mmCIF file of the C-alpha atoms, coordinates in Angstrom:
data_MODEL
# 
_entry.id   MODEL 
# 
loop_
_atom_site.group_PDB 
_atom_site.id 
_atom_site.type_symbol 
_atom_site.label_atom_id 
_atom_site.label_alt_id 
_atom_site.label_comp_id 
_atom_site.label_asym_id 
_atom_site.label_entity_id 
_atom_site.label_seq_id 
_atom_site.pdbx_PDB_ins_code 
_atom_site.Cartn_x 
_atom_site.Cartn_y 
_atom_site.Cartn_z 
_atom_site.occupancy 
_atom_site.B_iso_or_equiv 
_atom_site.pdbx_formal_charge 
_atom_site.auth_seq_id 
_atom_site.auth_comp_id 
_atom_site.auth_asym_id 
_atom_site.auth_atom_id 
_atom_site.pdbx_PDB_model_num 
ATOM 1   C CA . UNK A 1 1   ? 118.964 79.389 8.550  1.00 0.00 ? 1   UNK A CA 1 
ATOM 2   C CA . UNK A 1 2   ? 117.164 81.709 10.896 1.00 0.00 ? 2   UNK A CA 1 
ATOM 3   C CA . UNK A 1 3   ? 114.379 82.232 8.687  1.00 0.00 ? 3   UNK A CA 1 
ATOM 4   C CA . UNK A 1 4   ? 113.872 78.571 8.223  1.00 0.00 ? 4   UNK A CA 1 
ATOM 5   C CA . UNK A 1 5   ? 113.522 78.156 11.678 1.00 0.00 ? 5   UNK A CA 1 
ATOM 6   C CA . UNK A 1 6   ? 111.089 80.687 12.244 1.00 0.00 ? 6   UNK A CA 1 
ATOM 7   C CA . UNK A 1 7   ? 108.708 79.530 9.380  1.00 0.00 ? 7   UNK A CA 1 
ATOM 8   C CA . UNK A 1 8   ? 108.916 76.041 10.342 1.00 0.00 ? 8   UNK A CA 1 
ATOM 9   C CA . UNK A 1 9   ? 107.036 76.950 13.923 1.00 0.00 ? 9   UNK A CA 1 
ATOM 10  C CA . UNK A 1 10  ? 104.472 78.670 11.562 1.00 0.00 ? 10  UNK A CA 1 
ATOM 11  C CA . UNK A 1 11  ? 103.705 75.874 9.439  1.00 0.00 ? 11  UNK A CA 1 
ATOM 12  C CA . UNK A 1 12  ? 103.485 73.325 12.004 1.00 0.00 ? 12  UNK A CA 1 
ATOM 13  C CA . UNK A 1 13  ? 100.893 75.658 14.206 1.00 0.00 ? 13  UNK A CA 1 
ATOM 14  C CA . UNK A 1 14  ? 99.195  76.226 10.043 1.00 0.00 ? 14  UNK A CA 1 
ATOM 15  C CA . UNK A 1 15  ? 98.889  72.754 10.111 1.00 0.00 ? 15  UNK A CA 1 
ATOM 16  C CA . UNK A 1 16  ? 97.898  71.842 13.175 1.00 0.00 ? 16  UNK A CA 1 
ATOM 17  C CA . UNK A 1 17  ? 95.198  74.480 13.216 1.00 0.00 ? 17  UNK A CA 1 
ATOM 18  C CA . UNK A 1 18  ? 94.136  73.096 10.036 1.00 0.00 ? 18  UNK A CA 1 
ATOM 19  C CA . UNK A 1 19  ? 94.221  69.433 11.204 1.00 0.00 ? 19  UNK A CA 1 
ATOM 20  C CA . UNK A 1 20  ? 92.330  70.361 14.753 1.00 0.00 ? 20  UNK A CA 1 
ATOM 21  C CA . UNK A 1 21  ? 89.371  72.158 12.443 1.00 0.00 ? 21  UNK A CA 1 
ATOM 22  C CA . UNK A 1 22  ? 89.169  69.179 9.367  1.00 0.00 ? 22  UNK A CA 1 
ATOM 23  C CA . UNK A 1 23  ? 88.314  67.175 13.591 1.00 0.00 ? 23  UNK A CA 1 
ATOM 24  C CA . UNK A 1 24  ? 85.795  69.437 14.631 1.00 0.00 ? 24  UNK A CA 1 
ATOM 25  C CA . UNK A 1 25  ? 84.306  70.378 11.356 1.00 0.00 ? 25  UNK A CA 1 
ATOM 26  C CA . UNK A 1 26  ? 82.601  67.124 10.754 1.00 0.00 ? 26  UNK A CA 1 
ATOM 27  C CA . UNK A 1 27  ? 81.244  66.909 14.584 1.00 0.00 ? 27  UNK A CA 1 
ATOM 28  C CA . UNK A 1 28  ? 79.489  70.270 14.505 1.00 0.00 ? 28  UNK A CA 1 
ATOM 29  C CA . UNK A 1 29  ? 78.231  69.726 10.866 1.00 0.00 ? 29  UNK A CA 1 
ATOM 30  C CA . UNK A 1 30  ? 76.677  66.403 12.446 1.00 0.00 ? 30  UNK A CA 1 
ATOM 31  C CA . UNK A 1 31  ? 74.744  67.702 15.099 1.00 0.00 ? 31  UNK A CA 1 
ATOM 32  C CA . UNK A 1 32  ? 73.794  70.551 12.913 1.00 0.00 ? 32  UNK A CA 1 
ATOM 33  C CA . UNK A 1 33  ? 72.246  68.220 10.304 1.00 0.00 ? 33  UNK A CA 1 
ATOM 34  C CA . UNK A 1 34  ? 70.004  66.533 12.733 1.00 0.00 ? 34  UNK A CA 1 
ATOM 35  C CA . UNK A 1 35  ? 67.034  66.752 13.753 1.00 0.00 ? 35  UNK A CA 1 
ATOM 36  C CA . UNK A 1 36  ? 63.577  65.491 15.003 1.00 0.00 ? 36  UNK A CA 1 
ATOM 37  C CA . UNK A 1 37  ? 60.279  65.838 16.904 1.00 0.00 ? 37  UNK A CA 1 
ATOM 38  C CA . UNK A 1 38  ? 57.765  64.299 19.262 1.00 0.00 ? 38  UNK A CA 1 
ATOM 39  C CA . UNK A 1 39  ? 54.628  64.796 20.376 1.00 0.00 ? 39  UNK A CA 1 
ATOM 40  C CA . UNK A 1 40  ? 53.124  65.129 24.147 1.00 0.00 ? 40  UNK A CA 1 
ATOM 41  C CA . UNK A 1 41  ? 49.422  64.148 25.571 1.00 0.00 ? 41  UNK A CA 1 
ATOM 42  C CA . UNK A 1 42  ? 47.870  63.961 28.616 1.00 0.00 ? 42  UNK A CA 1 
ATOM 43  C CA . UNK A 1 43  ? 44.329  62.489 28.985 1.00 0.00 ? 43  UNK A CA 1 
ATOM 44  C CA . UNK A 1 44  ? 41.072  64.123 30.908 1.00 0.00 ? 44  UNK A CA 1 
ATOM 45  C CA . UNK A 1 45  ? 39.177  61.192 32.615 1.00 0.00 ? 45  UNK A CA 1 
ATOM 46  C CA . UNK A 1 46  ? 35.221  62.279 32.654 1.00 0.00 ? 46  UNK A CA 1 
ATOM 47  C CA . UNK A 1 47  ? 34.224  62.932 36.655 1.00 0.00 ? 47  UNK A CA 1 
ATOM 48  C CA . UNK A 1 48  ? 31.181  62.883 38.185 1.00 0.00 ? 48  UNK A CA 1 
ATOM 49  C CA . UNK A 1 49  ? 27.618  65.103 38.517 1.00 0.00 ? 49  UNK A CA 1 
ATOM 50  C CA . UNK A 1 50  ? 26.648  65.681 42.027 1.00 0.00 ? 50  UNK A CA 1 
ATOM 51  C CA . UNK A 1 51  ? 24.338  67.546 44.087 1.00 0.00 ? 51  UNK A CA 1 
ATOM 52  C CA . UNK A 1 52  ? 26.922  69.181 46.712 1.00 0.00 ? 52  UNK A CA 1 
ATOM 53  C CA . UNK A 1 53  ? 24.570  70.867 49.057 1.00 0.00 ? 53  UNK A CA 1 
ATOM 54  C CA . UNK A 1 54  ? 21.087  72.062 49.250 1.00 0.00 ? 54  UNK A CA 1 
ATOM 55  C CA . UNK A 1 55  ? 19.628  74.726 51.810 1.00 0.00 ? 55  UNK A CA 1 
ATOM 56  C CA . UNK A 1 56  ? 17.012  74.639 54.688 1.00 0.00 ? 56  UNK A CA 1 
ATOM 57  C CA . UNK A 1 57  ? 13.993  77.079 54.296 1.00 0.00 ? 57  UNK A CA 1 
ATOM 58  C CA . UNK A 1 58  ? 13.099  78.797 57.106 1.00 0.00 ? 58  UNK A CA 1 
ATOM 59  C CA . UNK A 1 59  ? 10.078  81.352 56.186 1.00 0.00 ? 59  UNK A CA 1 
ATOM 60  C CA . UNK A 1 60  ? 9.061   84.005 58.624 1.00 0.00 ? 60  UNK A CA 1 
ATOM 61  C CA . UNK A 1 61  ? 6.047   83.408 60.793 1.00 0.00 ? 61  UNK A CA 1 
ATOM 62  C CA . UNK A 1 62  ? 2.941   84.297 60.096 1.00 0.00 ? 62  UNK A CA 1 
ATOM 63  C CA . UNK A 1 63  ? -0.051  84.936 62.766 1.00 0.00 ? 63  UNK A CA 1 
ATOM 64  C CA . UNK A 1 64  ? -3.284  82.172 62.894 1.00 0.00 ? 64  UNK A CA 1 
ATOM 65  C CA . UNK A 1 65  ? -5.199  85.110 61.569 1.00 0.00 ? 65  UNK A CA 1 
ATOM 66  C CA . UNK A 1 66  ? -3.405  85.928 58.400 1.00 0.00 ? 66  UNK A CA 1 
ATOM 67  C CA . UNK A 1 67  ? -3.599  82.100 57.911 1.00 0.00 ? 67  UNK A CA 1 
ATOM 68  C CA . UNK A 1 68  ? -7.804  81.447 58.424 1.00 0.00 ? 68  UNK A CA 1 
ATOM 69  C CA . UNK A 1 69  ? -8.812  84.972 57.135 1.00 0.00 ? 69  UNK A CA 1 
ATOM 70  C CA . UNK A 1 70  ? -7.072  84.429 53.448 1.00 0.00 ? 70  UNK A CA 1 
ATOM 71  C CA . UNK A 1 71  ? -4.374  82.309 51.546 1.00 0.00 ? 71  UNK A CA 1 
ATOM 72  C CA . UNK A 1 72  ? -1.166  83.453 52.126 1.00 0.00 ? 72  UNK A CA 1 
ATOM 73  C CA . UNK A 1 73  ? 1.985   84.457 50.625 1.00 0.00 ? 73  UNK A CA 1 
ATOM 74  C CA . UNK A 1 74  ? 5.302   84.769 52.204 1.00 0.00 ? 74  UNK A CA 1 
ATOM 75  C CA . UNK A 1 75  ? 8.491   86.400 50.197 1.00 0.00 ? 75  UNK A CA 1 
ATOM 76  C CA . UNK A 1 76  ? 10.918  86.405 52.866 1.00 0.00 ? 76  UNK A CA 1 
ATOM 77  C CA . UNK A 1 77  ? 12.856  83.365 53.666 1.00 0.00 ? 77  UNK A CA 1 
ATOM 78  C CA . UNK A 1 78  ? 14.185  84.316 57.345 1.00 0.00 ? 78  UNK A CA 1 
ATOM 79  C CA . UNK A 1 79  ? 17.232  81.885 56.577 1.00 0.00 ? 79  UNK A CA 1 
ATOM 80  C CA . UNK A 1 80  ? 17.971  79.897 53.883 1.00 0.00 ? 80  UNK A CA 1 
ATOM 81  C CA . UNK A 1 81  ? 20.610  77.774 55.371 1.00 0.00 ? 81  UNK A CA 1 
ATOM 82  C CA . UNK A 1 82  ? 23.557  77.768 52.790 1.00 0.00 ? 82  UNK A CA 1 
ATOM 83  C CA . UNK A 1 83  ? 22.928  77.376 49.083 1.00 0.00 ? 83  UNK A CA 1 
ATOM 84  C CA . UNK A 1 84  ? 22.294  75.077 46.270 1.00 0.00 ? 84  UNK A CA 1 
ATOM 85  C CA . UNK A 1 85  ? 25.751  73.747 44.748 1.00 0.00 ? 85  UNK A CA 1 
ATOM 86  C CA . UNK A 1 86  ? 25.855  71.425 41.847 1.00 0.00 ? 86  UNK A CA 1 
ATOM 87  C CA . UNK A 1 87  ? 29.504  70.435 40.510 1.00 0.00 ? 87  UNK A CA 1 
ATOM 88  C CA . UNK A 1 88  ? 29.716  69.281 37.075 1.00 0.00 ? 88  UNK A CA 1 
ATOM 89  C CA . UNK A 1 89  ? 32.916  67.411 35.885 1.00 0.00 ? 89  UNK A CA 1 
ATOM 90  C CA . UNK A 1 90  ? 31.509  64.805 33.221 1.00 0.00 ? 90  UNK A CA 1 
ATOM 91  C CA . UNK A 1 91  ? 33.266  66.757 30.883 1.00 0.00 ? 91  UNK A CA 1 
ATOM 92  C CA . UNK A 1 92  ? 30.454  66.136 28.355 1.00 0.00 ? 92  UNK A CA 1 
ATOM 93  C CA . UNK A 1 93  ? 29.295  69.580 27.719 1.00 0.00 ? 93  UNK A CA 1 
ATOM 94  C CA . UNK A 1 94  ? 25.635  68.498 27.494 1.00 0.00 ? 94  UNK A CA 1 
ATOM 95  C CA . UNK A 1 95  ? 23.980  70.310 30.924 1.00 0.00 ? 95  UNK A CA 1 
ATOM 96  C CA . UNK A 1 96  ? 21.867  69.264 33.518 1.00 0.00 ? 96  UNK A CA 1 
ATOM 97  C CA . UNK A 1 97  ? 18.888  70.001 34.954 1.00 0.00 ? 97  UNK A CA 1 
ATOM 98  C CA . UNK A 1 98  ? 17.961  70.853 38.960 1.00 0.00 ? 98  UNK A CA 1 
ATOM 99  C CA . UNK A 1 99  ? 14.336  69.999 39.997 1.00 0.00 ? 99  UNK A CA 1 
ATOM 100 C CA . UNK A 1 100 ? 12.736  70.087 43.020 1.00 0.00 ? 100 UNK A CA 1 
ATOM 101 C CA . UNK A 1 101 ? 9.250   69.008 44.675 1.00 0.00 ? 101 UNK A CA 1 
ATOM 102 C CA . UNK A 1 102 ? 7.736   70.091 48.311 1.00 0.00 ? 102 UNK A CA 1 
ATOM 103 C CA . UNK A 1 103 ? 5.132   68.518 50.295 1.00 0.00 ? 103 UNK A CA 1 
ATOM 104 C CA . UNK A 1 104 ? 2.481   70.404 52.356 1.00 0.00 ? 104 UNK A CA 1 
ATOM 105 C CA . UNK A 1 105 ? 3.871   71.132 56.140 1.00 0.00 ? 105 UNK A CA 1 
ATOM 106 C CA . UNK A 1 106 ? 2.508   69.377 59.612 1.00 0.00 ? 106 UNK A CA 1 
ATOM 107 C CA . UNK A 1 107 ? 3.079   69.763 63.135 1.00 0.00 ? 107 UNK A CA 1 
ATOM 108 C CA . UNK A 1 108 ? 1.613   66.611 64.404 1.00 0.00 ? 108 UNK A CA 1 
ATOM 109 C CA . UNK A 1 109 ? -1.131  65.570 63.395 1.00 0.00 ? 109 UNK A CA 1 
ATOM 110 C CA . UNK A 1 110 ? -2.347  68.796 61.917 1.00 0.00 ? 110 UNK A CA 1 
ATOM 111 C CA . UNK A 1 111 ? -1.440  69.892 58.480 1.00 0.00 ? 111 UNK A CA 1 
ATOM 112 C CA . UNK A 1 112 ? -0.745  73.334 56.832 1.00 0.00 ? 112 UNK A CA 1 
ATOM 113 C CA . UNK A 1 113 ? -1.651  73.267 53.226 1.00 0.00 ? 113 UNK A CA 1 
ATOM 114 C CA . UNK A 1 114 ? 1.044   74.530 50.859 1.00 0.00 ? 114 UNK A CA 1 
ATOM 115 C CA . UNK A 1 115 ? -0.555  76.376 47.564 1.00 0.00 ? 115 UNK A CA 1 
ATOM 116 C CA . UNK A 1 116 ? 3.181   76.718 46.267 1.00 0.00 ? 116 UNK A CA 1 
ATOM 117 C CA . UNK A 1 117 ? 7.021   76.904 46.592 1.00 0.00 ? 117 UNK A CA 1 
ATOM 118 C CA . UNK A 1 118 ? 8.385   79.271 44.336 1.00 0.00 ? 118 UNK A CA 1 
ATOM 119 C CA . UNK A 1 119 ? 12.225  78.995 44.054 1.00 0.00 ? 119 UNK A CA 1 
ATOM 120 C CA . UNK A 1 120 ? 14.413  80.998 41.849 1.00 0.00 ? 120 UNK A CA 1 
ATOM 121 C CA . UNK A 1 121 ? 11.095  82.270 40.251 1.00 0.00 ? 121 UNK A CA 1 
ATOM 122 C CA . UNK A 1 122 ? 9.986   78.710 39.537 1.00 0.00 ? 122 UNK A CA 1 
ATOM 123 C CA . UNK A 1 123 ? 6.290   77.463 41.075 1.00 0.00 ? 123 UNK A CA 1 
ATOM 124 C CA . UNK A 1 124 ? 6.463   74.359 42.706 1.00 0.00 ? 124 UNK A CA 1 
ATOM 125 C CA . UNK A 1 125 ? 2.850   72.664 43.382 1.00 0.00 ? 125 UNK A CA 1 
ATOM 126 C CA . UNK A 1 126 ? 2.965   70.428 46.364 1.00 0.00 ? 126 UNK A CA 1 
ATOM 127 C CA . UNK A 1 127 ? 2.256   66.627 46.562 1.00 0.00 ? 127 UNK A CA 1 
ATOM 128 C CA . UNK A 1 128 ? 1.865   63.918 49.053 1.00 0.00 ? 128 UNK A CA 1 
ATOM 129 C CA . UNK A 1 129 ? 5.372   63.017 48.688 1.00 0.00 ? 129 UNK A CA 1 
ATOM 130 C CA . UNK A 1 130 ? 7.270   65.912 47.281 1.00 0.00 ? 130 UNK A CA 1 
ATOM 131 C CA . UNK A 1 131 ? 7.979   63.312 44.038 1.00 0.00 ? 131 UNK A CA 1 
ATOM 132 C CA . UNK A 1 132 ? 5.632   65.548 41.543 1.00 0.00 ? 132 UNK A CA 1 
ATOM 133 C CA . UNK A 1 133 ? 9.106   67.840 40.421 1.00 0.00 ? 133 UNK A CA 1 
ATOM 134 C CA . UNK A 1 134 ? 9.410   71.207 38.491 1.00 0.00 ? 134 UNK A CA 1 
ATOM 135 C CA . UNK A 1 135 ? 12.302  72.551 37.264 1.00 0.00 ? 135 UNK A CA 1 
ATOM 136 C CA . UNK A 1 136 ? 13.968  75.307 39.269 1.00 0.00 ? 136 UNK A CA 1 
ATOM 137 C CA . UNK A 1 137 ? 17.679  75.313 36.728 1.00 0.00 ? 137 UNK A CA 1 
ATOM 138 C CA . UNK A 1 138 ? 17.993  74.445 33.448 1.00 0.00 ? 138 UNK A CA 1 
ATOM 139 C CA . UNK A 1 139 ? 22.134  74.425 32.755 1.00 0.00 ? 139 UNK A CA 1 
ATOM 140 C CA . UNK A 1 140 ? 21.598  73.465 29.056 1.00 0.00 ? 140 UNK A CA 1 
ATOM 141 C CA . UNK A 1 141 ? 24.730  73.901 27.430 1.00 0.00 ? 141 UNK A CA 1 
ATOM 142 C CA . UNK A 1 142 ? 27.368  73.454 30.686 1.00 0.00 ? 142 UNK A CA 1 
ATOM 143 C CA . UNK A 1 143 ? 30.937  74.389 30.672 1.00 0.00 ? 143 UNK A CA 1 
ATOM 144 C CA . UNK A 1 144 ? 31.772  71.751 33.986 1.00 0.00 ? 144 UNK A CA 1 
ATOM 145 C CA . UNK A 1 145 ? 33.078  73.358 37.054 1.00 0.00 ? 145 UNK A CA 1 
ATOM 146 C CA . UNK A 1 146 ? 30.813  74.240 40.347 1.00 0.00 ? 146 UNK A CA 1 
ATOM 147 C CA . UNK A 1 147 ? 27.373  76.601 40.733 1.00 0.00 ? 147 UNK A CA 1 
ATOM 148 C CA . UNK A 1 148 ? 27.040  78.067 43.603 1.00 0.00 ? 148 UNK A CA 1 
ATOM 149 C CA . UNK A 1 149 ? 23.343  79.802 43.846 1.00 0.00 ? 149 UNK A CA 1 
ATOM 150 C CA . UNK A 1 150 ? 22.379  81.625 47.079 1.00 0.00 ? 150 UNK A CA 1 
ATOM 151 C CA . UNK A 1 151 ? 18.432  81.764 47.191 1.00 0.00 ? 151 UNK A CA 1 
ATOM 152 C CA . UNK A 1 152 ? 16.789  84.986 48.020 1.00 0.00 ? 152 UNK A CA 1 
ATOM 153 C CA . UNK A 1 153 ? 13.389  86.655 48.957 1.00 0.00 ? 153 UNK A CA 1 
ATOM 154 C CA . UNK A 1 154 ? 13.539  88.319 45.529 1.00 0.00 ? 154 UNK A CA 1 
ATOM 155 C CA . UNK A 1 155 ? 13.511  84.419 44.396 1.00 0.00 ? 155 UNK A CA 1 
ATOM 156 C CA . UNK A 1 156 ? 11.976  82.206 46.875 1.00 0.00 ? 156 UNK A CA 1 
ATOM 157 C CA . UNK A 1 157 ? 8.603   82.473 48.455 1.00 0.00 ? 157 UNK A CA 1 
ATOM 158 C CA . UNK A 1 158 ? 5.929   80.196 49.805 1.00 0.00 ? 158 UNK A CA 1 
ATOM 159 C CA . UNK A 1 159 ? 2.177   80.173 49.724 1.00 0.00 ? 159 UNK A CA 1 
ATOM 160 C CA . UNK A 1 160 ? 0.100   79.238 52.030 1.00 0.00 ? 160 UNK A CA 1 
ATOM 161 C CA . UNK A 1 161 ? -3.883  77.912 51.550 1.00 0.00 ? 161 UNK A CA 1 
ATOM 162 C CA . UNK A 1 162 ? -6.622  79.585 54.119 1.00 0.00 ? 162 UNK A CA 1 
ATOM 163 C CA . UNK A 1 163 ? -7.039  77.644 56.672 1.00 0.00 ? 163 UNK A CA 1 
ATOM 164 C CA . UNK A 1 164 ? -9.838  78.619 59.083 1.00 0.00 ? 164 UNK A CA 1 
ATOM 165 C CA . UNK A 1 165 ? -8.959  75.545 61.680 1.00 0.00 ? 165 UNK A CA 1 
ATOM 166 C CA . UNK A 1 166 ? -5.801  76.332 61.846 1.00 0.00 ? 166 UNK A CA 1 
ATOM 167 C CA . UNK A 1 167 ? -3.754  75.796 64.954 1.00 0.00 ? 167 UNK A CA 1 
ATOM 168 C CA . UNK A 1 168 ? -0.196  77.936 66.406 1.00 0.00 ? 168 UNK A CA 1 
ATOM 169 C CA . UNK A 1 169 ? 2.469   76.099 66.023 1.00 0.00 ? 169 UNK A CA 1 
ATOM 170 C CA . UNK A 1 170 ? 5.898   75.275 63.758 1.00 0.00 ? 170 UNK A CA 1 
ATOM 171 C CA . UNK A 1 171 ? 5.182   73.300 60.503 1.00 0.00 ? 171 UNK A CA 1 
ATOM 172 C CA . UNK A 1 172 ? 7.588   71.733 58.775 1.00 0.00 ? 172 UNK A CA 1 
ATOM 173 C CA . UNK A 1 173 ? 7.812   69.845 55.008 1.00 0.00 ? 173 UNK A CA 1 
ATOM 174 C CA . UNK A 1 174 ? 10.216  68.313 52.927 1.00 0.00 ? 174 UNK A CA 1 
ATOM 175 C CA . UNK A 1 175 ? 11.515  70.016 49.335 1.00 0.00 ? 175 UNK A CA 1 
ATOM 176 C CA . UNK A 1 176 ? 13.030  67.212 47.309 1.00 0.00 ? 176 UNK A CA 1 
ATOM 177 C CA . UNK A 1 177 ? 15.889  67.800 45.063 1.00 0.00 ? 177 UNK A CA 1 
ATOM 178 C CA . UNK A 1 178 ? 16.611  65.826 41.701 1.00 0.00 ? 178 UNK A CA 1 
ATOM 179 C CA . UNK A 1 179 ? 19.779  66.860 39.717 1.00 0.00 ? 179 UNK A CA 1 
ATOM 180 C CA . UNK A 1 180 ? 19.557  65.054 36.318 1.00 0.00 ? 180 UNK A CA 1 
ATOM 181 C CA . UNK A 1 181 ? 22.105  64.968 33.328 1.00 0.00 ? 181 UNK A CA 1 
ATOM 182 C CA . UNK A 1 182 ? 21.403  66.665 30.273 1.00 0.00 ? 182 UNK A CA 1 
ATOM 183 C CA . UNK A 1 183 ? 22.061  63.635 26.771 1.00 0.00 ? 183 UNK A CA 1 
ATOM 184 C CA . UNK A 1 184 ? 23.925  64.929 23.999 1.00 0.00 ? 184 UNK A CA 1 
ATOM 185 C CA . UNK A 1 185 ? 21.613  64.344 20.699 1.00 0.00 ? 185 UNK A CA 1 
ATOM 186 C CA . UNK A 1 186 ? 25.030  62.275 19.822 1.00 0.00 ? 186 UNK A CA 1 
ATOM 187 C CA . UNK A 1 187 ? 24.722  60.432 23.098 1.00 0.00 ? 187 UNK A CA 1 
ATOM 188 C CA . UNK A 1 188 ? 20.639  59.434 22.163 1.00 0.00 ? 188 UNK A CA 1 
ATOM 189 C CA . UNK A 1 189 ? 21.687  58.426 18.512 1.00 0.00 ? 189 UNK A CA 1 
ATOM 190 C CA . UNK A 1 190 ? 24.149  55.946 20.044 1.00 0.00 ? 190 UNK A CA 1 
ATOM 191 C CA . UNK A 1 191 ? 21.999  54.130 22.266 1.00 0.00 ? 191 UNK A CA 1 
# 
């Protein structure tokens, strides 16, 4: 009788042990079966195309003589008060384009004739108005994000005409800036 009662303990823990794994087995073979996907976006909205910041051209001075004995050229801006900046988040890829125009400089009623502007190795011939534009950056093929450009005296110069009537004094002109979007031959087609 003993050994009846010892193998009856065994079988019941055999069976239970069987029973508790024929519960679990078809759980875990469920989960394991299954399965699936999804996808994720996120969407880029197109920004803007500005002109950030443009600097103030201060040349160094030059004496009446140099002025009404021959035209005159100076290469040294004595400050260039911060720097061009142009930020670029269209997202389109195309570009842009940075021109700029200068008028001649007065004090008064008296007028110093400007020959030329040269900026970032770019001759800019005056007008009346500063409206008559050449272009000083060409960003054809733009990634986005910001340019920065410090002007330099290896860069930027002015040229004065000979004046023989002219009179001491501080002369001062406007340079105009016009930042303009490059079009995508896709973008003309469309139009």
């Amino acid at each position: 009788m003993k050994k009846i009662s010892k193998i009856a303990p065994l079988s019941l823990l055999a069976s239970l042990s069987l029973g508790l794994f024929a519960l679990v087995s078809p759980i875990s073979s469920a989960y394991a079966d299954t399965t699936g996907s999804s996808t994720t976006s996120v969407g880029v909205t197109a920004g803007s195309l500005s002109l950030d910041s443009t600097p103030d051209l201060a040349f160094t001075s030059l004496g009446v003589g140099d002025i009404a004995n021959a035209t005159s050229t100076v290469n040294s801006p004595l400050d260039t008060a911060g720097n061009i900046q142009v930020t670029d988040d269209t997202g389109s890829g195309d570009g842009w384009s940075l021109a700029a125009g200068v008028t001649d400089l007065t004090n008064g009623d008296n007028t110093l004739d400007v020959s030329s502007l040269t900026i970032n190795n770019v001759s800019i011939t005056p007008s009346t108005d500063g409206s008559t534009t050449s272009t000083v950056w060409d960003n054809s093929a733009s990634t986005g994000g910001t340019l920065t450009q410090a002007l330099s005296s290896s860069n930027t110069s002015i040229t004065l005409g000979q004046d023989t009537n002219v009179l001491a004094g501080t002369y001062s002109g406007s340079v105009n800036w016009v930042l303009t979007a490059n079009t995508s031959a896709e973008t003309q087609g469309a139009e």
